[in-house]
PDB file of C-alpha atoms in Angstrom:
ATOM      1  CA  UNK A  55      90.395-118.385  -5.265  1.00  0.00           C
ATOM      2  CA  UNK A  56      91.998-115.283  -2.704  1.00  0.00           C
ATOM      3  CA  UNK A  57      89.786-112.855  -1.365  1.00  0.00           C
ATOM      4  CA  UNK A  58      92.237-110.696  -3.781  1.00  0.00           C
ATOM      5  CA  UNK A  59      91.526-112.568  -6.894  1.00  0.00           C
ATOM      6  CA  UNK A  60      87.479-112.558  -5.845  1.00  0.00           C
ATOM      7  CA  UNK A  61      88.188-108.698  -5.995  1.00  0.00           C
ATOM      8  CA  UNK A  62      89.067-108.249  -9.156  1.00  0.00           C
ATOM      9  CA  UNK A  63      87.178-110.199 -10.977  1.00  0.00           C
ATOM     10  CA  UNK A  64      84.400-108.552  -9.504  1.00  0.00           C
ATOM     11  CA  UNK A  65      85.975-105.205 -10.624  1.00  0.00           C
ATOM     12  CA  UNK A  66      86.667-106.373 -14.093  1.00  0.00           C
ATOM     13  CA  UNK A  67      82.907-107.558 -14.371  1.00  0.00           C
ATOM     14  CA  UNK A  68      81.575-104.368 -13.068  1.00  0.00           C
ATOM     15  CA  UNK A  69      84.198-102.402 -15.333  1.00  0.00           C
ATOM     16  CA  UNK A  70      82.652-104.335 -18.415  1.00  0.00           C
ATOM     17  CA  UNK A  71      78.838-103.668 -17.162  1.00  0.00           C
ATOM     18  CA  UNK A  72      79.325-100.082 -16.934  1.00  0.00           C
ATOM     19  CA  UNK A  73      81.309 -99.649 -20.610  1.00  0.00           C
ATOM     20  CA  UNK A  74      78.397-102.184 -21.782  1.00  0.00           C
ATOM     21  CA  UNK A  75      75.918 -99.708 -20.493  1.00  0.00           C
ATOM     22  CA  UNK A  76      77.194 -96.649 -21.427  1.00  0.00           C
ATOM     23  CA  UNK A  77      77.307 -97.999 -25.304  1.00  0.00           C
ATOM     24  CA  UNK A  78      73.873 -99.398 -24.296  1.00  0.00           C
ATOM     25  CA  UNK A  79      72.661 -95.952 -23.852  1.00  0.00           C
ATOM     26  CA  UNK A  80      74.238 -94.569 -27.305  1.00  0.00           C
ATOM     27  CA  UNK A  81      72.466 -96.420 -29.416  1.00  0.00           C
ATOM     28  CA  UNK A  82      69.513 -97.493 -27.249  1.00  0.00           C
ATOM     29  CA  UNK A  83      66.840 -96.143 -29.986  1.00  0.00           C
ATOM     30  CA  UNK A  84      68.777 -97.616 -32.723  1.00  0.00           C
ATOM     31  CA  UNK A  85      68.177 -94.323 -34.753  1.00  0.00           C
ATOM     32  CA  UNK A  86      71.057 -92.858 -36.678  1.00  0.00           C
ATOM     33  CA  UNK A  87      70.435 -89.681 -35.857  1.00  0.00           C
ATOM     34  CA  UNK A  88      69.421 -90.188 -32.129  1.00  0.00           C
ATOM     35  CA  UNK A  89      73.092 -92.362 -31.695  1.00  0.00           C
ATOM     36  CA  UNK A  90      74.999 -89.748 -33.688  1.00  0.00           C
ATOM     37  CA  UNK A  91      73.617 -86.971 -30.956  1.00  0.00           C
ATOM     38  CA  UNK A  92      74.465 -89.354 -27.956  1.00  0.00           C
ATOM     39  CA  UNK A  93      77.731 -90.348 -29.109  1.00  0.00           C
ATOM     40  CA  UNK A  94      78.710 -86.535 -29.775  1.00  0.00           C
ATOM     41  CA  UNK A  95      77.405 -85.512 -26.080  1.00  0.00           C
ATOM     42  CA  UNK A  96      79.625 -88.584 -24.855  1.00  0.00           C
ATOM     43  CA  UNK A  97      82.365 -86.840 -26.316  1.00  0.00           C
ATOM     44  CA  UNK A  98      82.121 -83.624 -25.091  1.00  0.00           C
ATOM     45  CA  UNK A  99      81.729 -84.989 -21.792  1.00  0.00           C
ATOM     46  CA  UNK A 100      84.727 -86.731 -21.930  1.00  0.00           C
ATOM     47  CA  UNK A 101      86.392 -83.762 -23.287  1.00  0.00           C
ATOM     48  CA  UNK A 102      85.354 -81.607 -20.079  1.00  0.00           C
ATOM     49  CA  UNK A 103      86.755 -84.116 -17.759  1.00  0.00           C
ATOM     50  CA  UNK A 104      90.007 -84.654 -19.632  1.00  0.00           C
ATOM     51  CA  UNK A 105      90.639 -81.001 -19.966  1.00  0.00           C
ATOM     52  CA  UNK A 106      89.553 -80.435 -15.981  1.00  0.00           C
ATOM     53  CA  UNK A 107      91.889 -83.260 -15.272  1.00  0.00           C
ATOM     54  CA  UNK A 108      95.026 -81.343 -17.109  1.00  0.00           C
ATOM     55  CA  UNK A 109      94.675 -78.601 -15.014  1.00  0.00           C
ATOM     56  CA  UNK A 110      93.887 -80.340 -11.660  1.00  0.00           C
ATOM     57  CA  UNK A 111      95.205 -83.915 -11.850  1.00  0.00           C
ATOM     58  CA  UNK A 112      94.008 -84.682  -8.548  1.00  0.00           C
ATOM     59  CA  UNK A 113      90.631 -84.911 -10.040  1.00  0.00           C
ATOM     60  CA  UNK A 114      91.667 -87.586 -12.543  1.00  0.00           C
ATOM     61  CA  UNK A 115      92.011 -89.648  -8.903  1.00  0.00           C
ATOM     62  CA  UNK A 116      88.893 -88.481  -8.155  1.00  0.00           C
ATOM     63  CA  UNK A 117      87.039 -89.744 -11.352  1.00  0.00           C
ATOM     64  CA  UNK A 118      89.044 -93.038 -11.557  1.00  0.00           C
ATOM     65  CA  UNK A 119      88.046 -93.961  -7.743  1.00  0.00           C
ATOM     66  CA  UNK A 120      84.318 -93.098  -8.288  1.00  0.00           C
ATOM     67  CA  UNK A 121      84.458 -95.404 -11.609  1.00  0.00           C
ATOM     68  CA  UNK A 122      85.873 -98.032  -9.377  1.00  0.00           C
ATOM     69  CA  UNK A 123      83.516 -97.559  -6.852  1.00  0.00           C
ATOM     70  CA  UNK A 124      80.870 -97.814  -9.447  1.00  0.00           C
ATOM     71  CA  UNK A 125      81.937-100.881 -11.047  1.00  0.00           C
ATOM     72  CA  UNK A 126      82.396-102.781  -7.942  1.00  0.00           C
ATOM     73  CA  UNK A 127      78.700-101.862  -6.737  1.00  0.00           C
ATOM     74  CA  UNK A 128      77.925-102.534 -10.882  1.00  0.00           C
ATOM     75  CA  UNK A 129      78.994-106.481 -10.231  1.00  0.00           C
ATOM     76  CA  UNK A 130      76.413-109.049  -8.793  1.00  0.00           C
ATOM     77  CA  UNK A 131      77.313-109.567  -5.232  1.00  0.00           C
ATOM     78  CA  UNK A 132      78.691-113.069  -4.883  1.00  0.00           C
ATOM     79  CA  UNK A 133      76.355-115.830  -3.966  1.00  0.00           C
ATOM     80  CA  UNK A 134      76.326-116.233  -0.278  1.00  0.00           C
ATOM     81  CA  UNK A 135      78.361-119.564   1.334  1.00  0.00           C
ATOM     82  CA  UNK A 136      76.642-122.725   1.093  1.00  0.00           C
ATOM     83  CA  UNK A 137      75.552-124.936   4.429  1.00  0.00           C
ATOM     84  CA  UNK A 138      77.510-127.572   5.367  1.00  0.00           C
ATOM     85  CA  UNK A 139      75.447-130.749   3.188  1.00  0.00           C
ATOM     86  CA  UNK A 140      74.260-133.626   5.911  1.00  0.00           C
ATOM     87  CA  UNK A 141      74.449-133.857   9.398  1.00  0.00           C
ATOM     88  CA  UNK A 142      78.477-134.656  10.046  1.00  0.00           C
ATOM     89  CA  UNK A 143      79.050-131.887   7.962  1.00  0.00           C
ATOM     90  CA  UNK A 144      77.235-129.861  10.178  1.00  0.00           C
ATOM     91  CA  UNK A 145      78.634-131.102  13.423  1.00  0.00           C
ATOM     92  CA  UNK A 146      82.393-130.884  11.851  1.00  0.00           C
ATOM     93  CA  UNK A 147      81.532-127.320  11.461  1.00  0.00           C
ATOM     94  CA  UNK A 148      80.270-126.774  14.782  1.00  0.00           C
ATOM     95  CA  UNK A 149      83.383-128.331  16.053  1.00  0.00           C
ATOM     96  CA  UNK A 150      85.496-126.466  14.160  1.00  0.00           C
ATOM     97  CA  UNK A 151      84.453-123.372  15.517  1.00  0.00           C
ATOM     98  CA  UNK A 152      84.123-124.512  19.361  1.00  0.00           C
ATOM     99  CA  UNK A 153      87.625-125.752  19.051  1.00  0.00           C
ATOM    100  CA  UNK A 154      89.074-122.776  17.495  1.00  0.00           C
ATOM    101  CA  UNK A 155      92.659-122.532  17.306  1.00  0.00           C
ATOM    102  CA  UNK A 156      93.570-125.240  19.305  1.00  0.00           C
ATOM    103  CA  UNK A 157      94.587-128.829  18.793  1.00  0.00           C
ATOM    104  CA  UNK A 158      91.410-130.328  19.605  1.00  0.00           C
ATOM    105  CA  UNK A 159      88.863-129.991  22.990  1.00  0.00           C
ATOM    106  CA  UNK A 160      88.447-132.764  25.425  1.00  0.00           C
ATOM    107  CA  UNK A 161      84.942-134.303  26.319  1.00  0.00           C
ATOM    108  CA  UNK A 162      84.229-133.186  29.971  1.00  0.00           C
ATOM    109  CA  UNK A 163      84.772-129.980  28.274  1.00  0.00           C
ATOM    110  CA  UNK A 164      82.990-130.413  24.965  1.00  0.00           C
ATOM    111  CA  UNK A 165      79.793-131.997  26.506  1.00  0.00           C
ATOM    112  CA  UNK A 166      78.489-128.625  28.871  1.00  0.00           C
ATOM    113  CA  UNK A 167      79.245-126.451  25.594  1.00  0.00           C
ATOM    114  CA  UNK A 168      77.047-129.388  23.498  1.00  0.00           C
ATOM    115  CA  UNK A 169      74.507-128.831  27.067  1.00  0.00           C
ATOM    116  CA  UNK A 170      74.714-125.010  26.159  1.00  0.00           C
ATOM    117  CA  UNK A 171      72.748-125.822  22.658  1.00  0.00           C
ATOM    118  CA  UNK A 172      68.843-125.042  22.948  1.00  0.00           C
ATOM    119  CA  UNK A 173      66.701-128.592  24.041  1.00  0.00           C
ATOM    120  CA  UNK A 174      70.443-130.369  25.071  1.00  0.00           C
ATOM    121  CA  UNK A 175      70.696-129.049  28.465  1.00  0.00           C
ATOM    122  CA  UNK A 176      68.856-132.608  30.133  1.00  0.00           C
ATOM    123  CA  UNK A 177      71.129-135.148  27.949  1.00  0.00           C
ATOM    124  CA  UNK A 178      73.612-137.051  30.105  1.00  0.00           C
ATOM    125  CA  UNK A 179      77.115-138.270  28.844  1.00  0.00           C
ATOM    126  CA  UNK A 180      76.428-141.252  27.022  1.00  0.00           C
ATOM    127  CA  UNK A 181      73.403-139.543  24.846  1.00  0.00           C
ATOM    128  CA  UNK A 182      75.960-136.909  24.030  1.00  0.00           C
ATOM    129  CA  UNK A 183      79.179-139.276  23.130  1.00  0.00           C
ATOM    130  CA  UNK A 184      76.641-141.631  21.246  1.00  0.00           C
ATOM    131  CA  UNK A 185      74.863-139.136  19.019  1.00  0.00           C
ATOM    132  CA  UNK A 186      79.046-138.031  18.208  1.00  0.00           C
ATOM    133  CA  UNK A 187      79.675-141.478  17.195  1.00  0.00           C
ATOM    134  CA  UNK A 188      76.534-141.793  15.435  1.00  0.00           C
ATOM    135  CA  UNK A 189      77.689-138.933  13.375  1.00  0.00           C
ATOM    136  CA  UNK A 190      81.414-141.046  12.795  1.00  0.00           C
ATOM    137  CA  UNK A 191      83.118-138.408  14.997  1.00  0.00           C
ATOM    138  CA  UNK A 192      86.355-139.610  15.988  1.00  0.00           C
ATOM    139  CA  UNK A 193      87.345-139.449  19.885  1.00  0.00           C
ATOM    140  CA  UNK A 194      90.596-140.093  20.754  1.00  0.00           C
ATOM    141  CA  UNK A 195      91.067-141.671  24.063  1.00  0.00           C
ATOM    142  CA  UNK A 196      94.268-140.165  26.649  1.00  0.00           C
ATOM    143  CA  UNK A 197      95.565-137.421  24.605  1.00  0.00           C
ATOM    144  CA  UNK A 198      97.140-133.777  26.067  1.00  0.00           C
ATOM    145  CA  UNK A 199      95.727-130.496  25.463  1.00  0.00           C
ATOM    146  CA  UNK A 200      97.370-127.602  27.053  1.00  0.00           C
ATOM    147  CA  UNK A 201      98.495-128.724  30.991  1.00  0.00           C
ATOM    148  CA  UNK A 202      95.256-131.603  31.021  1.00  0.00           C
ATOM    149  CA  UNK A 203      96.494-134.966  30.322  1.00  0.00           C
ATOM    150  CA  UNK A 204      95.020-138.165  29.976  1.00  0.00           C
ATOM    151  CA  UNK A 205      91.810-137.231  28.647  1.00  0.00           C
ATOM    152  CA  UNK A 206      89.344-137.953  25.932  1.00  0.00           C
ATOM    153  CA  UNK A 207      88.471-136.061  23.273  1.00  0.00           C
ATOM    154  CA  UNK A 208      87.971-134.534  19.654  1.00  0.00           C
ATOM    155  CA  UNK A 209      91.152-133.854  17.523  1.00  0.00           C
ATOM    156  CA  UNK A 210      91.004-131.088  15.229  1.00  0.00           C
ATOM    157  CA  UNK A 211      92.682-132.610  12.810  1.00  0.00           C
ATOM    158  CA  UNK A 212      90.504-135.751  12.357  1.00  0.00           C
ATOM    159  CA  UNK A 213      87.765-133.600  12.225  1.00  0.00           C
ATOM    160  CA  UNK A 214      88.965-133.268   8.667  1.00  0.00           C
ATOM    161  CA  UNK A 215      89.686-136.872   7.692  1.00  0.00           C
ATOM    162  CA  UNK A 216      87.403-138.857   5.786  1.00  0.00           C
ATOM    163  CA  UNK A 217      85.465-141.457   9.008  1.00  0.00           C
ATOM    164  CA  UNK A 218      86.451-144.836   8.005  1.00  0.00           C
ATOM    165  CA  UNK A 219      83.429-147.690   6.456  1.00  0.00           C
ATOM    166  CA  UNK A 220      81.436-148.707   9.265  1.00  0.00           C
ATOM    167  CA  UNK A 221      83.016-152.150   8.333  1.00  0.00           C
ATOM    168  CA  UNK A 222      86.175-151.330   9.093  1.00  0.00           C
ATOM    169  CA  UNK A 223      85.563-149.464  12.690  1.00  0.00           C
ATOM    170  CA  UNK A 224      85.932-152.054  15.540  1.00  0.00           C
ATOM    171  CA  UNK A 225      83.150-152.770  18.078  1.00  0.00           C
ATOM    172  CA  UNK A 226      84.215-151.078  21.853  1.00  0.00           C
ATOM    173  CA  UNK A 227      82.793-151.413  25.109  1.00  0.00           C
ATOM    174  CA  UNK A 228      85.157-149.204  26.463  1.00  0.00           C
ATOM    175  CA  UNK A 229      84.648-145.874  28.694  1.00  0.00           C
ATOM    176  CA  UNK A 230      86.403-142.757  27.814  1.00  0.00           C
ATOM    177  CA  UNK A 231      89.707-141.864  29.427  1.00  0.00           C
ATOM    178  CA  UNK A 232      89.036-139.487  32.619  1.00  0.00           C
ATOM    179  CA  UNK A 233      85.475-140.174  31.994  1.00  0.00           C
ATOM    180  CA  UNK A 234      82.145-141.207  33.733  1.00  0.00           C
ATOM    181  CA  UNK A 235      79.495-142.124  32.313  1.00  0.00           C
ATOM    182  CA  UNK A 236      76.230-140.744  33.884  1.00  0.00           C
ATOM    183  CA  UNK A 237      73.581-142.010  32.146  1.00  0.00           C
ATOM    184  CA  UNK A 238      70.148-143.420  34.339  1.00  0.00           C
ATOM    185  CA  UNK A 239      67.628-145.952  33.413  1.00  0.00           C
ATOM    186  CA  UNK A 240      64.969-143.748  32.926  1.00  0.00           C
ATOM    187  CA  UNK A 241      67.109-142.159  29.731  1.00  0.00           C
ATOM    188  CA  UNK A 242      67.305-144.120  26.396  1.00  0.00           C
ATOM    189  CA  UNK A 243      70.635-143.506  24.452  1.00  0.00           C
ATOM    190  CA  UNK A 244      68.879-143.966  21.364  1.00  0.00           C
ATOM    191  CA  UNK A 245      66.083-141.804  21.540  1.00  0.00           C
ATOM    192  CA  UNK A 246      68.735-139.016  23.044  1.00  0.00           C
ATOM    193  CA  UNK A 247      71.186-139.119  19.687  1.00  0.00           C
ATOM    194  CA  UNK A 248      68.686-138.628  17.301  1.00  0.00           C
ATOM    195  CA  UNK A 249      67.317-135.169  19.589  1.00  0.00           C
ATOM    196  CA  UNK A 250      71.387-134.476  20.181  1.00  0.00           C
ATOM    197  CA  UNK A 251      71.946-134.595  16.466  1.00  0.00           C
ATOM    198  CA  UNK A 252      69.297-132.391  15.346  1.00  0.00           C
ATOM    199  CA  UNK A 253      70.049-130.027  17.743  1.00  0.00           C
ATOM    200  CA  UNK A 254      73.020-129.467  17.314  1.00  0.00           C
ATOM    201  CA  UNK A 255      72.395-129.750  13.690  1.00  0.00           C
ATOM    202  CA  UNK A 256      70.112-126.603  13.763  1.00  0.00           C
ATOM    203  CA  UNK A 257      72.982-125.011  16.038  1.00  0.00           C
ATOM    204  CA  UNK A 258      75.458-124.879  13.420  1.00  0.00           C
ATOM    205  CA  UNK A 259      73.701-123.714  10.605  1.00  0.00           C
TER     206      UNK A 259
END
C-alpha cells in the first residue's frame, strides 16, 4: 500500500468515527425526548454554518479542512514498523542502510564501520568476515565499486536474495581479494562471531 492510499484510508476511518460519534451523542440516553432535543440542536447548528457559508464561502473551506483535520487525528495512528525477525534479518538491514545508494561496499571498508559498533572496536578481520558468513552473508570476491577494483565485498543486491542451504554452499579456504587477514593466536574466531553478531544485532534495531 502508497503512503497515499495509507492516507486515505486513515481519513475515511476517521470520517466514519466522527459521523459515528456525532449520532452517538444524539441518542446517547436513548430517551425519545432527550434524542428529539439533540437531533433538533444538530440541526440548527448545521443550519448556522450552511447559511454563514452562503454568504462567506471561504468559510465552507474553513469547516471542511478542520473536519479533515479532525478525522485524521479521529483514526488510530498506524501500528509502528516491525523489527527485522532473526539475526540476518537484522544484519541485512544494517547493511542496507551502511550501503545506501550504492551498488554494494567493499570489506576493508565495511569492517572499521562494523569496528564503529559499541564492544566491536577489538575484533580483527577474520572475527568480522566469519560472524558475516555465519549470518549466510554473501561476499563477492574482485568486484568494482566506484574507481576501487579488485576488491571484496557485500553486493546490495544479494543482500536481498534468499542465502542458499548450507548443503549447497561449497567449503573455501580462500582469502578475500585485496585482503589480509589479521587475526592473532590469542583471538578465537568463534568466540568473536557470536559477540560480532549480537552486536551488531543490537546496532540495527
Amino acid at each position: 500500500m502508497t503512503p497515499l492510499q495509507r492516507a486515505a484510508r486513515r481519513l475515511v476511518t476517521g470520517h466514519r468515527r466522527q459521523t459515528a460519534r456525532i449520532t452517538g451523542w444524539v441518542s446517547e440516553k436513548g430517551e425519545a425526548k432527550s434524542t428529539a432535543s439533540r437531533a433538533a440542536v444538530l440541526a440548527a447548528v448545521g443550519y448556522v454554518l450552511w447559511q454563514t457559508a452562503e454568504r462567506s464561502p471561504a468559510v465552507l473551506w474553513l469547516l471542511a479542512a478542520a473536519w479533515v483535520a479532525a478525522a485524521w487525528r479521529a483514526a488510530p495512528k498506524p501500528p509502528p514498523a516491525e523489527p527485522p525477525a532473526g539475526p540476518r534479518a537484522s544484519i541485512v538491514q544494517w547493511l542496507t542502510e551502511t550501503i545506501g545508494d550504492r551498488p554494494g561496499i567493499h570489506l576493508y571498508e565495511l569492517y572499521p564501520t562494523m569496528r564503529l559498533l559499541p564492544g566491536m572496536g577489538h575484533h580483527d578481520d577474520t572475527a568480522l568476515r566469519e560472524a558475516l558468513t555465519t549470518l549466510d552473508i554473501p561476499i563477492t570476491r574482485a568486484f568494482t565499486i566506484g574507481d576501487v577494483k579488485g576488491r571484496s565485498g557485500i553486493r546490495l543486491t544479494d543482500l536481498t536474495t534468499p542465502p542458499p542451504s548450507r548443503e549447497e554452499q561449497p567449503l573455501s579456504t580462500e582469502k578475500d581479494a585485496g585482503e589480509t587477514p589479521c587475526s592473532t593466536t590469542e583471538e578465537s574466531p568463534e568466540s568473536d562471531s557470536s559477540s560480532v553478531e549480537e552486536s551488531v544485532r543490537e546496532e540495527a534495531r
